[in-house]
Amino acid sequence: MKPVVVLSGAGLSAESGLGTFRDVDGLWTQYDLSEVATPEGFARDPALVLEFYNARRANMAAAAPNAAHRALAQLSAEPDVTLVTQNVDDLLERAGATGVIHMHGELSRALCHACGARWDAPDVMAADDACAACGAQATRPDVVWFGEIPYRMERIEALLSEAALFVSIGTSGTVYPAAGFVHLAREAGARTLELNLEASGSTFDESRIGPATELVPAWVAEMRSE
Ligand code: OAD
C-alpha cells in the first residue's frame, strides 16, 4: 500500500453517541469554548473545566466503537497507514487500532502543568488532585486547548509530505492546523479524499457524502482489495 494519512474528527464517533462540536446540538452550542477549552478558562475556573472533561470521559466510557472505528483499526495494521485524529476519545484504540496520533491529546490521560508528568487519568479529576510525580496541585486533562500547539506536528507534517493519499473523515475542517492538512498533502502530490456527512467546504479531489459507519468500511474494503 502507498503511504496513506487518515485524519479523523468528531464525526467518526458521532454514531457511537459522542457529540460533535459544531453540528446542531454540538458541544460548542451548549458550552462556551473560551470557558472550557482554553488555558485562560482553566486558570479562571479549574473545577468547571474538570467537570466538563469528567463528563466527556464518562460519555466516552459508556460509548462503544462503531463500524468506522473497527474498519480503520484493521487498516492501521498496514505498515504505510497512519491514523491521525483530533478526537480525544479512545474508541479507535478500543476497536484495536495501533499507532494512533492524538493531535489534540487524550481524555484518558492526565498532565501536570507544573512538571510535565503524564499518567492515566482517573475517572473523575478534581482541582486539588496532586501530581503523582512532583506533588503540585496542578493537574489537568492531557488535552490540547485553543491557543496551545497540537501534539506531534513535526511527525504529522513529515507523514503528509510523503503521503500518496490523504483521507479526511468526519471533520468540519474549521480548526487549524488540522484544517490545513489537505493543502499540505496536495502540495506534496497526494490524492485527497473526504468522507463526511456533509461536504466540509475544503477542496478535495473526491468527496463522498454519508455516515461514517457506511462510508468508512466501504472505503477500507476498497483499499484492502487494491
Ligand atoms: P466538528 O463538530 O467541527 O465537525 C464534525 C464533522 O463531522 C462535521 O463536518 C459533520 O458534518 C461531520 N459528521 C457528523 N456526523 C457524522 C457522521 N455520522 N459521519 C460522518 N461525518 C459526520 O468536529 P471536528 O472537526 O472534529 O478541538 O472539530 C475539530 C476540533 O474542534 C476538535 O478536535 C475540538 C473542537 O473544538 C479542541 O477542543 C481543541
PDB file of C-alpha atoms and ligand atoms in Angstrom:
ATOM      1  CA  MET A   1       0.000   0.000   0.000  1.00  0.00           C
ATOM      2  CA  LYS A   2       1.245   3.522  -0.792  1.00  0.00           C
ATOM      3  CA  PRO A   3       1.613   5.899   2.185  1.00  0.00           C
ATOM      4  CA  VAL A   4      -1.801   6.917   3.492  1.00  0.00           C
ATOM      5  CA  VAL A   5      -2.603   9.513   6.158  1.00  0.00           C
ATOM      6  CA  VAL A   6      -6.112   9.450   7.624  1.00  0.00           C
ATOM      7  CA  LEU A   7      -7.323  12.458   9.610  1.00  0.00           C
ATOM      8  CA  SER A   8     -10.469  11.970  11.678  1.00  0.00           C
ATOM      9  CA  GLY A   9     -12.725  14.286  13.638  1.00  0.00           C
ATOM     10  CA  ALA A  10     -15.807  14.178  15.833  1.00  0.00           C
ATOM     11  CA  GLY A  11     -17.996  12.802  13.000  1.00  0.00           C
ATOM     12  CA  LEU A  12     -16.138   9.477  13.316  1.00  0.00           C
ATOM     13  CA  SER A  13     -17.503   8.994  16.852  1.00  0.00           C
ATOM     14  CA  ALA A  14     -20.911  10.613  16.295  1.00  0.00           C
ATOM     15  CA  GLU A  15     -22.668   7.305  15.628  1.00  0.00           C
ATOM     16  CA  SER A  16     -21.170   5.936  18.857  1.00  0.00           C
ATOM     17  CA  GLY A  17     -23.216   8.590  20.651  1.00  0.00           C
ATOM     18  CA  LEU A  18     -20.445  11.128  21.288  1.00  0.00           C
ATOM     19  CA  GLY A  19     -21.492  14.619  20.283  1.00  0.00           C
ATOM     20  CA  THR A  20     -19.720  16.638  17.636  1.00  0.00           C
ATOM     21  CA  PHE A  21     -18.739  20.269  18.299  1.00  0.00           C
ATOM     22  CA  ARG A  22     -20.340  22.381  15.595  1.00  0.00           C
ATOM     23  CA  ASP A  23     -23.390  20.429  14.401  1.00  0.00           C
ATOM     24  CA  VAL A  24     -26.873  21.367  15.704  1.00  0.00           C
ATOM     25  CA  ASP A  25     -26.755  20.364  19.431  1.00  0.00           C
ATOM     26  CA  GLY A  26     -22.953  20.221  19.155  1.00  0.00           C
ATOM     27  CA  LEU A  27     -20.854  20.761  22.288  1.00  0.00           C
ATOM     28  CA  TRP A  28     -19.945  24.322  21.300  1.00  0.00           C
ATOM     29  CA  THR A  29     -23.621  25.238  21.067  1.00  0.00           C
ATOM     30  CA  GLN A  30     -24.071  24.114  24.711  1.00  0.00           C
ATOM     31  CA  TYR A  31     -20.803  25.279  26.277  1.00  0.00           C
ATOM     32  CA  ASP A  32     -18.687  28.391  25.929  1.00  0.00           C
ATOM     33  CA  LEU A  33     -15.493  27.229  24.269  1.00  0.00           C
ATOM     34  CA  SER A  34     -13.480  30.045  25.868  1.00  0.00           C
ATOM     35  CA  GLU A  35     -14.559  28.864  29.331  1.00  0.00           C
ATOM     36  CA  VAL A  36     -13.896  25.129  28.993  1.00  0.00           C
ATOM     37  CA  ALA A  37     -11.282  24.725  26.264  1.00  0.00           C
ATOM     38  CA  THR A  38      -8.650  27.406  26.809  1.00  0.00           C
ATOM     39  CA  PRO A  39      -5.756  27.753  29.308  1.00  0.00           C
ATOM     40  CA  GLU A  40      -7.305  31.081  30.405  1.00  0.00           C
ATOM     41  CA  GLY A  41     -10.645  29.397  31.159  1.00  0.00           C
ATOM     42  CA  PHE A  42      -8.859  26.730  33.193  1.00  0.00           C
ATOM     43  CA  ALA A  43      -6.933  29.371  35.159  1.00  0.00           C
ATOM     44  CA  ARG A  44     -10.228  31.178  35.939  1.00  0.00           C
ATOM     45  CA  ASP A  45     -12.260  28.129  36.967  1.00  0.00           C
ATOM     46  CA  PRO A  46     -10.412  24.780  37.053  1.00  0.00           C
ATOM     47  CA  ALA A  47     -13.364  22.978  38.713  1.00  0.00           C
ATOM     48  CA  LEU A  48     -15.715  23.920  35.851  1.00  0.00           C
ATOM     49  CA  VAL A  49     -13.229  22.765  33.215  1.00  0.00           C
ATOM     50  CA  LEU A  50     -12.508  19.494  35.029  1.00  0.00           C
ATOM     51  CA  GLU A  51     -16.246  18.865  35.361  1.00  0.00           C
ATOM     52  CA  PHE A  52     -16.676  19.358  31.598  1.00  0.00           C
ATOM     53  CA  TYR A  53     -13.925  16.825  30.819  1.00  0.00           C
ATOM     54  CA  ASN A  54     -15.081  14.414  33.574  1.00  0.00           C
ATOM     55  CA  ALA A  55     -18.480  14.329  31.863  1.00  0.00           C
ATOM     56  CA  ARG A  56     -16.884  13.721  28.484  1.00  0.00           C
ATOM     57  CA  ARG A  57     -14.719  10.940  29.973  1.00  0.00           C
ATOM     58  CA  ALA A  58     -17.855   9.301  31.398  1.00  0.00           C
ATOM     59  CA  ASN A  59     -19.616   9.545  27.998  1.00  0.00           C
ATOM     60  CA  MET A  60     -16.582   8.003  26.339  1.00  0.00           C
ATOM     61  CA  ALA A  61     -16.579   5.088  28.810  1.00  0.00           C
ATOM     62  CA  ALA A  62     -20.270   4.464  28.121  1.00  0.00           C
ATOM     63  CA  ALA A  63     -19.779   4.556  24.329  1.00  0.00           C
ATOM     64  CA  ALA A  64     -18.650   1.685  22.126  1.00  0.00           C
ATOM     65  CA  PRO A  65     -16.554   1.769  18.939  1.00  0.00           C
ATOM     66  CA  ASN A  66     -18.615   1.702  15.740  1.00  0.00           C
ATOM     67  CA  ALA A  67     -18.072   0.065  12.347  1.00  0.00           C
ATOM     68  CA  ALA A  68     -15.952   3.002  11.146  1.00  0.00           C
ATOM     69  CA  HIS A  69     -13.549   2.710  14.110  1.00  0.00           C
ATOM     70  CA  ARG A  70     -13.287  -1.041  13.501  1.00  0.00           C
ATOM     71  CA  ALA A  71     -12.550  -0.607   9.785  1.00  0.00           C
ATOM     72  CA  LEU A  72      -9.857   1.997  10.498  1.00  0.00           C
ATOM     73  CA  ALA A  73      -8.384  -0.302  13.158  1.00  0.00           C
ATOM     74  CA  GLN A  74      -7.984  -3.026  10.527  1.00  0.00           C
ATOM     75  CA  LEU A  75      -6.360  -0.549   8.162  1.00  0.00           C
ATOM     76  CA  SER A  76      -3.942   0.657  10.852  1.00  0.00           C
ATOM     77  CA  ALA A  77      -2.297  -2.761  10.771  1.00  0.00           C
ATOM     78  CA  GLU A  78      -0.901  -1.899   7.294  1.00  0.00           C
ATOM     79  CA  PRO A  79       2.657  -0.578   7.560  1.00  0.00           C
ATOM     80  CA  ASP A  80       2.123   2.553   5.438  1.00  0.00           C
ATOM     81  CA  VAL A  81      -1.096   3.749   7.043  1.00  0.00           C
ATOM     82  CA  THR A  82      -1.122   6.350   9.818  1.00  0.00           C
ATOM     83  CA  LEU A  83      -4.223   7.387  11.713  1.00  0.00           C
ATOM     84  CA  VAL A  84      -4.171  10.970  12.957  1.00  0.00           C
ATOM     85  CA  THR A  85      -7.170  12.037  14.998  1.00  0.00           C
ATOM     86  CA  GLN A  86      -8.420  15.261  16.512  1.00  0.00           C
ATOM     87  CA  ASN A  87     -10.627  13.161  18.781  1.00  0.00           C
ATOM     88  CA  VAL A  88      -9.727  12.871  22.443  1.00  0.00           C
ATOM     89  CA  ASP A  89     -11.755   9.663  22.882  1.00  0.00           C
ATOM     90  CA  ASP A  90     -10.238   6.173  22.904  1.00  0.00           C
ATOM     91  CA  LEU A  91     -12.682   4.466  20.533  1.00  0.00           C
ATOM     92  CA  LEU A  92     -10.077   3.806  17.823  1.00  0.00           C
ATOM     93  CA  GLU A  93      -7.841   2.068  20.377  1.00  0.00           C
ATOM     94  CA  ARG A  94     -10.781   0.120  21.809  1.00  0.00           C
ATOM     95  CA  ALA A  95     -11.516  -1.054  18.243  1.00  0.00           C
ATOM     96  CA  GLY A  96      -7.927  -2.358  18.096  1.00  0.00           C
ATOM     97  CA  ALA A  97      -6.165   0.463  16.215  1.00  0.00           C
ATOM     98  CA  THR A  98      -2.451   0.892  16.769  1.00  0.00           C
ATOM     99  CA  GLY A  99      -0.130   3.876  16.454  1.00  0.00           C
ATOM    100  CA  VAL A 100      -2.914   6.479  16.505  1.00  0.00           C
ATOM    101  CA  ILE A 101      -1.606  10.052  16.706  1.00  0.00           C
ATOM    102  CA  HIS A 102      -3.904  12.007  19.040  1.00  0.00           C
ATOM    103  CA  MET A 103      -3.006  15.530  17.951  1.00  0.00           C
ATOM    104  CA  HIS A 104      -5.465  17.093  20.452  1.00  0.00           C
ATOM    105  CA  GLY A 105      -4.474  14.775  23.319  1.00  0.00           C
ATOM    106  CA  GLU A 106      -6.474  12.119  25.133  1.00  0.00           C
ATOM    107  CA  LEU A 107      -9.238  12.212  27.755  1.00  0.00           C
ATOM    108  CA  SER A 108      -7.820   9.064  29.319  1.00  0.00           C
ATOM    109  CA  ARG A 109      -4.573  10.829  30.268  1.00  0.00           C
ATOM    110  CA  ALA A 110      -3.728  13.458  32.876  1.00  0.00           C
ATOM    111  CA  LEU A 111      -0.963  16.047  32.704  1.00  0.00           C
ATOM    112  CA  CYS A 112       0.811  18.077  35.393  1.00  0.00           C
ATOM    113  CA  HIS A 113       1.301  21.616  34.136  1.00  0.00           C
ATOM    114  CA  ALA A 114       3.953  22.211  36.799  1.00  0.00           C
ATOM    115  CA  CYS A 115       6.397  19.416  35.864  1.00  0.00           C
ATOM    116  CA  GLY A 116       5.002  17.921  32.613  1.00  0.00           C
ATOM    117  CA  ALA A 117       4.441  14.408  34.038  1.00  0.00           C
ATOM    118  CA  ARG A 118       1.670  12.351  32.383  1.00  0.00           C
ATOM    119  CA  TRP A 119      -0.315   9.395  33.722  1.00  0.00           C
ATOM    120  CA  ASP A 120      -3.612   7.566  33.221  1.00  0.00           C
ATOM    121  CA  ALA A 121      -6.410   9.904  34.258  1.00  0.00           C
ATOM    122  CA  PRO A 122      -8.792   8.738  36.993  1.00  0.00           C
ATOM    123  CA  ASP A 123     -12.487   8.629  36.023  1.00  0.00           C
ATOM    124  CA  VAL A 124     -13.030  11.858  37.959  1.00  0.00           C
ATOM    125  CA  MET A 125     -10.345  14.536  38.156  1.00  0.00           C
ATOM    126  CA  ALA A 126     -10.521  17.249  40.840  1.00  0.00           C
ATOM    127  CA  ALA A 127      -8.825  20.626  41.175  1.00  0.00           C
ATOM    128  CA  ASP A 128      -6.980  19.554  44.352  1.00  0.00           C
ATOM    129  CA  ASP A 129      -5.546  16.329  42.865  1.00  0.00           C
ATOM    130  CA  ALA A 130      -1.782  16.165  43.434  1.00  0.00           C
ATOM    131  CA  CYS A 131       0.652  15.278  40.653  1.00  0.00           C
ATOM    132  CA  ALA A 132       1.963  11.725  41.110  1.00  0.00           C
ATOM    133  CA  ALA A 133       5.498  12.899  40.266  1.00  0.00           C
ATOM    134  CA  CYS A 134       6.023  16.338  41.894  1.00  0.00           C
ATOM    135  CA  GLY A 135       3.067  16.660  44.267  1.00  0.00           C
ATOM    136  CA  ALA A 136       1.880  20.002  42.820  1.00  0.00           C
ATOM    137  CA  GLN A 137      -1.864  20.618  42.716  1.00  0.00           C
ATOM    138  CA  ALA A 138      -1.514  21.449  39.061  1.00  0.00           C
ATOM    139  CA  THR A 139      -3.136  18.583  37.208  1.00  0.00           C
ATOM    140  CA  ARG A 140      -5.269  18.918  34.094  1.00  0.00           C
ATOM    141  CA  PRO A 141      -6.620  16.634  31.378  1.00  0.00           C
ATOM    142  CA  ASP A 142      -3.962  15.867  28.771  1.00  0.00           C
ATOM    143  CA  VAL A 143      -5.936  17.558  26.018  1.00  0.00           C
ATOM    144  CA  VAL A 144      -4.886  20.424  23.773  1.00  0.00           C
ATOM    145  CA  TRP A 145      -6.826  23.637  24.272  1.00  0.00           C
ATOM    146  CA  PHE A 146      -7.326  26.586  21.922  1.00  0.00           C
ATOM    147  CA  GLY A 147      -4.167  28.671  21.965  1.00  0.00           C
ATOM    148  CA  GLU A 148      -1.969  25.604  22.557  1.00  0.00           C
ATOM    149  CA  ILE A 149       0.101  23.755  19.979  1.00  0.00           C
ATOM    150  CA  PRO A 150      -1.264  20.348  18.942  1.00  0.00           C
ATOM    151  CA  TYR A 151       0.893  17.314  19.613  1.00  0.00           C
ATOM    152  CA  ARG A 152       3.315  15.613  17.223  1.00  0.00           C
ATOM    153  CA  MET A 153       3.058  18.273  14.484  1.00  0.00           C
ATOM    154  CA  GLU A 154       6.557  17.606  13.133  1.00  0.00           C
ATOM    155  CA  ARG A 155       5.782  13.925  12.682  1.00  0.00           C
ATOM    156  CA  ILE A 156       2.404  14.667  11.073  1.00  0.00           C
ATOM    157  CA  GLU A 157       3.910  17.170   8.635  1.00  0.00           C
ATOM    158  CA  ALA A 158       6.609  14.652   7.695  1.00  0.00           C
ATOM    159  CA  LEU A 159       3.955  11.997   7.053  1.00  0.00           C
ATOM    160  CA  LEU A 160       1.883  14.422   4.955  1.00  0.00           C
ATOM    161  CA  SER A 161       4.911  15.333   2.876  1.00  0.00           C
ATOM    162  CA  GLU A 162       5.267  11.667   1.881  1.00  0.00           C
ATOM    163  CA  ALA A 163       1.602  10.730   1.580  1.00  0.00           C
ATOM    164  CA  ALA A 164       0.169   9.348  -1.663  1.00  0.00           C
ATOM    165  CA  LEU A 165      -3.354   9.582  -0.275  1.00  0.00           C
ATOM    166  CA  PHE A 166      -4.842  11.866   2.382  1.00  0.00           C
ATOM    167  CA  VAL A 167      -8.281  10.993   3.724  1.00  0.00           C
ATOM    168  CA  SER A 168     -10.325  13.284   5.945  1.00  0.00           C
ATOM    169  CA  ILE A 169     -13.166  11.666   7.903  1.00  0.00           C
ATOM    170  CA  GLY A 170     -15.919  13.422   9.876  1.00  0.00           C
ATOM    171  CA  THR A 171     -14.257  16.765  10.455  1.00  0.00           C
ATOM    172  CA  SER A 172     -15.616  20.208   9.617  1.00  0.00           C
ATOM    173  CA  GLY A 173     -12.154  21.446   8.665  1.00  0.00           C
ATOM    174  CA  THR A 174     -12.536  24.633  10.677  1.00  0.00           C
ATOM    175  CA  VAL A 175      -9.767  24.215  13.265  1.00  0.00           C
ATOM    176  CA  TYR A 176      -6.149  24.778  12.279  1.00  0.00           C
ATOM    177  CA  PRO A 177      -3.630  23.273  11.932  1.00  0.00           C
ATOM    178  CA  ALA A 178      -5.677  20.138  11.081  1.00  0.00           C
ATOM    179  CA  ALA A 179      -7.776  22.143   8.597  1.00  0.00           C
ATOM    180  CA  GLY A 180      -4.595  22.845   6.608  1.00  0.00           C
ATOM    181  CA  PHE A 181      -3.524  19.206   6.241  1.00  0.00           C
ATOM    182  CA  VAL A 182      -5.448  18.794   2.973  1.00  0.00           C
ATOM    183  CA  HIS A 183      -3.418  21.654   1.460  1.00  0.00           C
ATOM    184  CA  LEU A 184      -0.082  20.267   2.725  1.00  0.00           C
ATOM    185  CA  ALA A 185      -0.957  16.836   1.360  1.00  0.00           C
ATOM    186  CA  ARG A 186      -1.977  18.227  -2.015  1.00  0.00           C
ATOM    187  CA  GLU A 187       1.211  20.320  -2.266  1.00  0.00           C
ATOM    188  CA  ALA A 188       3.138  17.112  -1.631  1.00  0.00           C
ATOM    189  CA  GLY A 189       1.316  15.452  -4.542  1.00  0.00           C
ATOM    190  CA  ALA A 190      -1.171  13.302  -2.612  1.00  0.00           C
ATOM    191  CA  ARG A 191      -4.675  12.494  -3.814  1.00  0.00           C
ATOM    192  CA  THR A 192      -7.214  13.856  -1.347  1.00  0.00           C
ATOM    193  CA  LEU A 193     -10.496  12.241  -0.311  1.00  0.00           C
ATOM    194  CA  GLU A 194     -13.181  13.383   2.110  1.00  0.00           C
ATOM    195  CA  LEU A 195     -15.704  11.095   3.823  1.00  0.00           C
ATOM    196  CA  ASN A 196     -18.282  13.207   5.652  1.00  0.00           C
ATOM    197  CA  LEU A 197     -21.964  13.599   6.372  1.00  0.00           C
ATOM    198  CA  GLU A 198     -21.820  16.931   4.539  1.00  0.00           C
ATOM    199  CA  ALA A 199     -19.074  18.425   2.395  1.00  0.00           C
ATOM    200  CA  SER A 200     -16.814  20.477   4.659  1.00  0.00           C
ATOM    201  CA  GLY A 201     -16.090  23.227   2.171  1.00  0.00           C
ATOM    202  CA  SER A 202     -12.393  22.444   1.781  1.00  0.00           C
ATOM    203  CA  THR A 203     -11.292  21.302  -1.651  1.00  0.00           C
ATOM    204  CA  PHE A 204     -10.741  17.579  -2.038  1.00  0.00           C
ATOM    205  CA  ASP A 205     -10.148  15.574  -5.215  1.00  0.00           C
ATOM    206  CA  GLU A 206     -13.137  13.472  -4.199  1.00  0.00           C
ATOM    207  CA  SER A 207     -15.895  13.868  -1.583  1.00  0.00           C
ATOM    208  CA  ARG A 208     -18.136  11.011  -0.542  1.00  0.00           C
ATOM    209  CA  ILE A 209     -21.169  12.094   1.438  1.00  0.00           C
ATOM    210  CA  GLY A 210     -22.837   9.889   4.059  1.00  0.00           C
ATOM    211  CA  PRO A 211     -22.463   8.493   7.571  1.00  0.00           C
ATOM    212  CA  ALA A 212     -19.031   7.295   8.646  1.00  0.00           C
ATOM    213  CA  THR A 213     -20.311   3.822   9.593  1.00  0.00           C
ATOM    214  CA  GLU A 214     -21.238   3.248   5.931  1.00  0.00           C
ATOM    215  CA  LEU A 215     -18.574   5.176   4.041  1.00  0.00           C
ATOM    216  CA  VAL A 216     -15.510   4.165   6.059  1.00  0.00           C
ATOM    217  CA  PRO A 217     -15.942   0.356   5.959  1.00  0.00           C
ATOM    218  CA  ALA A 218     -16.664   0.570   2.195  1.00  0.00           C
ATOM    219  CA  TRP A 219     -13.558   2.686   1.563  1.00  0.00           C
ATOM    220  CA  VAL A 220     -11.364   0.422   3.734  1.00  0.00           C
ATOM    221  CA  ALA A 221     -12.626  -2.649   1.837  1.00  0.00           C
ATOM    222  CA  GLU A 222     -11.646  -0.900  -1.431  1.00  0.00           C
ATOM    223  CA  MET A 223      -8.176  -0.124  -0.094  1.00  0.00           C
ATOM    224  CA  ARG A 224      -7.590  -3.666   1.079  1.00  0.00           C
ATOM    225  CA  SER A 225      -8.651  -5.164  -2.258  1.00  0.00           C
ATOM    226  CA  GLU A 226      -6.253  -2.958  -4.244  1.00  0.00           C
TER     227      GLU A 226
HETATM  228  P1  OAD B   1     -16.919  19.438  14.231  1.00  0.00           P
HETATM  229  O1  OAD B   1     -18.057  19.333  15.182  1.00  0.00           O
HETATM  230  O2  OAD B   1     -16.404  20.795  13.902  1.00  0.00           O
HETATM  231  O3  OAD B   1     -17.315  18.731  12.859  1.00  0.00           O
HETATM  232  C1  OAD B   1     -17.895  17.462  12.827  1.00  0.00           C
HETATM  233  C2  OAD B   1     -17.987  16.998  11.401  1.00  0.00           C
HETATM  234  O4  OAD B   1     -18.455  15.656  11.410  1.00  0.00           O
HETATM  235  C3  OAD B   1     -18.950  17.811  10.527  1.00  0.00           C
HETATM  236  O5  OAD B   1     -18.304  18.108   9.289  1.00  0.00           O
HETATM  237  C4  OAD B   1     -20.128  16.873  10.317  1.00  0.00           C
HETATM  238  O6  OAD B   1     -20.729  17.025   9.053  1.00  0.00           O
HETATM  239  C5  OAD B   1     -19.452  15.512  10.414  1.00  0.00           C
HETATM  240  N1  OAD B   1     -20.334  14.416  10.866  1.00  0.00           N
HETATM  241  C6  OAD B   1     -21.300  14.442  11.805  1.00  0.00           C
HETATM  242  N2  OAD B   1     -21.855  13.236  11.945  1.00  0.00           N
HETATM  243  C7  OAD B   1     -21.209  12.406  11.075  1.00  0.00           C
HETATM  244  C8  OAD B   1     -21.329  11.027  10.748  1.00  0.00           C
HETATM  245  N3  OAD B   1     -22.214  10.231  11.339  1.00  0.00           N
HETATM  246  N4  OAD B   1     -20.495  10.526   9.795  1.00  0.00           N
HETATM  247  C9  OAD B   1     -19.584  11.321   9.173  1.00  0.00           C
HETATM  248  N5  OAD B   1     -19.440  12.619   9.435  1.00  0.00           N
HETATM  249  C10 OAD B   1     -20.236  13.164  10.375  1.00  0.00           C
HETATM  250  O7  OAD B   1     -15.765  18.494  14.814  1.00  0.00           O
HETATM  251  P2  OAD B   1     -14.200  18.463  14.426  1.00  0.00           P
HETATM  252  O8  OAD B   1     -13.999  18.825  13.017  1.00  0.00           O
HETATM  253  O9  OAD B   1     -13.675  17.178  14.919  1.00  0.00           O
HETATM  254  O10 OAD B   1     -10.759  20.780  19.301  1.00  0.00           O
HETATM  255  O11 OAD B   1     -13.655  19.629  15.360  1.00  0.00           O
HETATM  256  C11 OAD B   1     -12.285  19.898  15.341  1.00  0.00           C
HETATM  257  C12 OAD B   1     -11.839  20.373  16.693  1.00  0.00           C
HETATM  258  O12 OAD B   1     -12.674  21.454  17.131  1.00  0.00           O
HETATM  259  C13 OAD B   1     -11.975  19.353  17.813  1.00  0.00           C
HETATM  260  O13 OAD B   1     -10.892  18.470  17.895  1.00  0.00           O
HETATM  261  C14 OAD B   1     -12.056  20.219  19.033  1.00  0.00           C
HETATM  262  C15 OAD B   1     -13.046  21.228  18.510  1.00  0.00           C
HETATM  263  O14 OAD B   1     -13.085  22.436  19.136  1.00  0.00           O
HETATM  264  C16 OAD B   1     -10.409  21.154  20.553  1.00  0.00           C
HETATM  265  O15 OAD B   1     -11.165  21.017  21.518  1.00  0.00           O
HETATM  266  C17 OAD B   1      -9.047  21.730  20.648  1.00  0.00           C
END
